[in-house]
Amino acid sequence: MKWNFPRWCLNPWLHTSLLFILPILLASALQPWLTSYSMEKRFTQDLDNIATDFASGLDGFEQRNVEQAFAELSFSCDSEDIALLNSPSLSPAIVRFIQLELADGRQCSNIGPPVHYQFDRFRSLFIDSQLVDIATTVAANDRARSIAYIFHLGEQRLVVLTNSSVYNETLSTLCHGCYQLMIGYQGLSSLERGVEDLLQTQTFIEDSRYISVLDVTLTLRAGDELYWREASRVGIVLFISALIVAFLAVIFYWNWQSARVSMGMLIQKGISRKEFIPYYQPIIDCRSGEVVGQEMLVRWRRFDGVLVQPNQFIPYAEDSGLILPITDLILEQVYQDLPQLKGWVSVNIVAQHLELGLLSQWFSSHPDPRAKRISFELTERKPITQFELALAEMKAVTPLCHDFKLDDFGTGFGGFSYLQRLGINSIKIDKMFTDTIGTQDLKGAVLDAIIAFGRESQMDMVAEGVETQAQVEYLAAKGVYQHQGYFYSKPLAFEDLLTFYQNLSNKM
Ligand code: C2E
Ligand code: CA
């Protein structure tokens, strides 16, 4: 089926706008999904980092520092003991204060005099075979509840009270105003740090990590704030990527357009300079070895002498409609060559030739009997869209020409319907099928079916692409006698064709 787009659909500026807008629309469509994905990824990463820090540092306070302190303390609360308590290894930022409590009841802290504290609950566990009590302090007016570790060495204790408001800073550094962290010790009431009221937000997410060494569960929560931060980050990346893709697509499109335009201009110039010339490929009857006709295959001999093969310009010429003036030009030359050509000569046409009635126009301006030796080859490459018009044209032209042949038969979908509806009774068997002769190719069965059909329906058949003696013999045995192919000759310039005729008659 052929689509006939309205002209405005082909406007390059419309294409450019679409190429520009589409990546941006696509980016906008992807944004919510990518944001959720990125938010979850970042959330999980942050939770893992918090949990790793928490576990490795005993809530930010290193277990090995305690072991070292127990080894170095004199347990007399003298100035050396106090200095040791005050050393950075025992009093990092997470430590609010650290206090040594001796068996005889004396106490001293890193700030000198003992500090009074109150725990609401506590529980004991062993960390690396060291007895540790973990306790939560009672909230005071100026400070939140926090965690204390009480390390035992015999009757002596080292009490480390952590400053868990440090977590507010940690959370804030990770993402300001995004997270709430719940530190849940089994049997102790959990501590909450960071933002509150996240449960009310639309994009609430929550996940937990259990840290077995401390028997603590860390639960992290996040909401809209994290979502919007990720949305803007993802949005910027997507927007920049969409712009880059859009620019590249537009550049690519305009390069392609200008190549097309320049190809169009070159062909037009070629037409006005009559650079398109006919080559002829003889078609031989294998029984007599004589030329029965030839296919005209156009060549573009450019002003610089380069001979351009059809596959480099025919597709564009057919798409753009420039094939019509090319055929006109070439038909004129075929008409001039006809007196010296043997048999018929077939010219490749496209659907538009029929739909626009161009062939009958040509015949009316060439009312000469020699035009009766012209045959036309029609492919399904560009399907006919206006069948009535095409049929009327074929009816008008059939009495004036040699015949119409269906080109590349068997390669398209509508071959049989073309034969039936247009009343064509000559087929060209495509090279694709001739190639299967003598091979295991499954298309060999199709070749036999095509030949059987052609014979049954009394079609005139020409086999294309005949290259070997074996193919000649196989086709002849099946009743296909008209052969075109390199076995006999390549397409030839007019003068070379005459030499070919000469050589052939010399051989006979
Ligand atoms: P086609 O009509 O199928 O033409 C047959 C093609 O097969 C020709 O290629 C011919 O050179 C090639 N050929 C013939 N025998 C053999 C063979 O034994 N072995 C091999 N390997 N190839 C063989 P060419 O000349 O390059 O033409 C290519 C296509 O261009 C043609 O295919 C035809 O569809 C198109 N074409 C050529 N001239 C015109 C024209 O004036 N108008 C239109 N609309 N199309 C044309
Ligand atoms: Ca052809």
mmCIF file of C-alpha atoms in Angstrom, residues 42 166-179 194-195 229:
data_model
loop_
_atom_site.group_PDB
_atom_site.id
_atom_site.type_symbol
_atom_site.label_atom_id
_atom_site.label_comp_id
_atom_site.label_asym_id
_atom_site.label_seq_id
_atom_site.Cartn_x
_atom_site.Cartn_y
_atom_site.Cartn_z
ATOM 1 C CA ARG A 42 20.302 7.284 46.110
ATOM 2 C CA VAL A 166 25.726 14.460 65.075
ATOM 3 C CA TYR A 167 23.345 12.352 62.995
ATOM 4 C CA ASN A 168 21.343 15.448 62.225
ATOM 5 C CA GLU A 169 24.461 16.836 60.589
ATOM 6 C CA THR A 170 25.293 13.564 58.843
ATOM 7 C CA LEU A 171 21.772 13.342 57.437
ATOM 8 C CA SER A 172 21.813 16.972 56.514
ATOM 9 C CA THR A 173 25.127 16.568 54.699
ATOM 10 C CA LEU A 174 23.743 13.662 52.719
ATOM 11 C CA CYS A 175 20.667 15.643 51.742
ATOM 12 C CA HIS A 176 19.472 18.673 53.654
ATOM 13 C CA GLY A 177 15.897 18.288 54.903
ATOM 14 C CA CYS A 178 15.408 14.920 53.206
ATOM 15 C CA TYR A 179 15.933 12.152 55.727
ATOM 16 C CA GLY A 194 16.545 14.353 61.049
ATOM 17 C CA VAL A 195 13.268 15.588 59.595
ATOM 18 C CA ARG A 229 15.948 17.186 44.537
#
